[in-house]
PDB file of C-alpha atoms in Angstrom:
ATOM      1  CA  MET A   1      61.420 -13.820 140.865  1.00 87.00           C
ATOM      2  CA  LEU A   2      60.880 -11.040 138.093  1.00 89.00           C
ATOM      3  CA  PHE A   3      64.804 -11.435 137.368  1.00 92.00           C
ATOM      4  CA  ARG A   4      64.804 -15.297 137.321  1.00 93.00           C
ATOM      5  CA  LEU A   5      62.230 -14.789 134.452  1.00 94.00           C
ATOM      6  CA  LEU A   6      64.021 -12.277 132.642  1.00 95.00           C
ATOM      7  CA  LEU A   7      67.477 -14.372 132.974  1.00 95.00           C
ATOM      8  CA  TYR A   8      65.597 -17.118 131.536  1.00 95.00           C
ATOM      9  CA  ILE A   9      64.144 -15.179 128.964  1.00 96.00           C
ATOM     10  CA  LEU A  10      67.644 -13.752 128.379  1.00 96.00           C
ATOM     11  CA  LEU A  11      69.701 -17.347 128.554  1.00 96.00           C
ATOM     12  CA  PHE A  12      67.205 -18.567 126.163  1.00 96.00           C
ATOM     13  CA  TYR A  13      67.544 -15.851 123.699  1.00 96.00           C
ATOM     14  CA  LEU A  14      71.090 -16.643 123.805  1.00 96.00           C
ATOM     15  CA  LEU A  15      71.409 -19.784 123.241  1.00 95.00           C
ATOM     16  CA  PHE A  16      69.338 -19.949 120.405  1.00 93.00           C
ATOM     17  CA  ARG A  17      71.409 -17.358 118.510  1.00 94.00           C
ATOM     18  CA  LEU A  18      74.180 -19.557 118.973  1.00 94.00           C
ATOM     19  CA  ILE A  19      72.447 -22.730 117.980  1.00 92.00           C
ATOM     20  CA  GLY A  20      71.134 -20.305 114.717  1.00 91.00           C
ATOM     21  CA  ARG A  21      75.031 -19.515 114.133  1.00 93.00           C
ATOM     22  CA  ILE A  22      75.669 -22.700 113.815  1.00 93.00           C
ATOM     23  CA  LEU A  23      73.324 -24.329 112.039  1.00 93.00           C
ATOM     24  CA  ALA A  24      72.484 -21.480 109.746  1.00 93.00           C
ATOM     25  CA  PRO A  25      75.135 -22.434 107.391  1.00 93.00           C
ATOM     26  CA  PHE A  26      74.184 -26.198 106.937  1.00 93.00           C
ATOM     27  CA  MET A  27      70.760 -25.010 106.406  1.00 93.00           C
ATOM     28  CA  VAL A  28      72.017 -22.192 103.794  1.00 94.00           C
ATOM     29  CA  ASN A  29      73.779 -25.487 101.722  1.00 95.00           C
ATOM     30  CA  LYS A  30      70.899 -27.398 102.029  1.00 95.00           C
ATOM     31  CA  MET A  31      68.442 -25.031 100.645  1.00 96.00           C
ATOM     32  CA  MET A  32      70.822 -24.462  97.757  1.00 96.00           C
ATOM     33  CA  LYS A  33      71.591 -28.207  97.206  1.00 95.00           C
ATOM     34  CA  ASP A  34      67.307 -28.263  96.984  1.00 95.00           C
ATOM     35  CA  ALA A  35      67.312 -25.176  94.652  1.00 94.00           C
ATOM     36  CA  GLN A  36      70.188 -26.553  92.414  1.00 92.00           C
ATOM     37  CA  LYS A  37      68.071 -30.297  91.999  1.00 91.00           C
ATOM     38  CA  ARG A  38      65.236 -28.505  91.092  1.00 89.00           C
ATOM     39  CA  PHE A  39      66.612 -26.297  88.188  1.00 88.00           C
ATOM     40  CA  GLU A  40      68.488 -29.061  87.379  1.00 86.00           C
ATOM     41  CA  LYS A  41      64.916 -31.155  86.998  1.00 84.00           C
ATOM     42  CA  GLN A  42      63.509 -28.591  84.999  1.00 81.00           C
ATOM     43  CA  PHE A  43      66.423 -28.796  82.479  1.00 78.00           C
ATOM     44  CA  LYS A  44      66.504 -32.432  82.113  1.00 79.00           C
ATOM     45  CA  ASN A  45      62.535 -32.487  81.375  1.00 72.00           C
ATOM     46  CA  PRO A  46      61.992 -34.256  78.128  1.00 68.00           C
ATOM     47  CA  TYR A  47      59.507 -31.594  77.166  1.00 70.00           C
ATOM     48  CA  TYR A  48      61.894 -28.532  76.968  1.00 64.00           C
ATOM     49  CA  LYS A  49      64.166 -28.578  74.287  1.00 64.00           C
ATOM     50  CA  PRO A  50      66.004 -25.390  73.380  1.00 62.00           C
ATOM     51  CA  LYS A  51      66.446 -24.222  69.685  1.00 61.00           C
ATOM     52  CA  ASP A  52      69.505 -24.191  68.442  1.00 64.00           C
ATOM     53  CA  ASP A  53      69.153 -22.932  65.096  1.00 70.00           C
ATOM     54  CA  THR A  54      66.193 -20.448  65.253  1.00 71.00           C
ATOM     55  CA  GLU A  55      66.695 -17.247  63.448  1.00 75.00           C
ATOM     56  CA  PRO A  56      65.502 -14.216  64.791  1.00 75.00           C
ATOM     57  CA  GLY A  57      62.378 -12.876  62.973  1.00 77.00           C
ATOM     58  CA  LYS A  58      61.052 -16.142  61.608  1.00 79.00           C
ATOM     59  CA  THR A  59      58.432 -17.837  62.990  1.00 76.00           C
ATOM     60  CA  TYR A  60      58.494 -21.923  63.482  1.00 72.00           C
ATOM     61  CA  ILE A  61      55.541 -24.378  63.455  1.00 73.00           C
ATOM     62  CA  ASN A  62      55.696 -27.620  64.821  1.00 69.00           C
ATOM     63  CA  LYS A  63      53.996 -30.156  63.711  1.00 69.00           C
ATOM     64  CA  SER A  64      53.752 -32.382  66.712  1.00 66.00           C
ATOM     65  CA  GLY A  65      50.362 -32.570  67.758  1.00 60.00           C
ATOM     66  CA  ARG A  66      47.273 -35.018  66.293  1.00 61.00           C
ATOM     67  CA  PRO A  67      45.201 -33.572  63.597  1.00 59.00           C
ATOM     68  CA  SER A  68      42.481 -33.792  65.233  1.00 60.00           C
ATOM     69  CA  ASP A  69      43.384 -31.909  67.606  1.00 59.00           C
ATOM     70  CA  ALA A  70      43.748 -29.105  65.300  1.00 58.00           C
ATOM     71  CA  GLU A  71      40.554 -26.755  64.299  1.00 68.00           C
ATOM     72  CA  ASP A  72      40.026 -24.818  61.491  1.00 70.00           C
ATOM     73  CA  ALA A  73      39.743 -21.106  61.732  1.00 72.00           C
ATOM     74  CA  ASP A  74      37.756 -18.919  58.928  1.00 76.00           C
ATOM     75  CA  PHE A  75      38.850 -15.299  58.479  1.00 77.00           C
ATOM     76  CA  GLU A  76      36.721 -12.564  57.375  1.00 82.00           C
ATOM     77  CA  GLU A  77      38.078  -9.648  55.719  1.00 83.00           C
ATOM     78  CA  ILE A  78      37.228  -6.206  57.344  1.00 82.00           C
ATOM     79  CA  ASP A  79      36.975  -2.834  54.890  1.00 73.00           C
TER      80      ASP A  79
END
């Protein structure tokens, strides 16, 4: 009885490994395609615009917001 149980466990393990070796390349390929789609979707986002004409060390200010969203800031000199 114990021998039969161990034989079933061994056969199940070997069958599982065989199926895993057959299906693993398909699963990896599908995961790679999904990751590629996510990256393409990210870079096709209309809000993502790479800045081509920027120079290092310069500050750029985008004035694309509504004026009512902006707040005035008061600065004080500290001695």
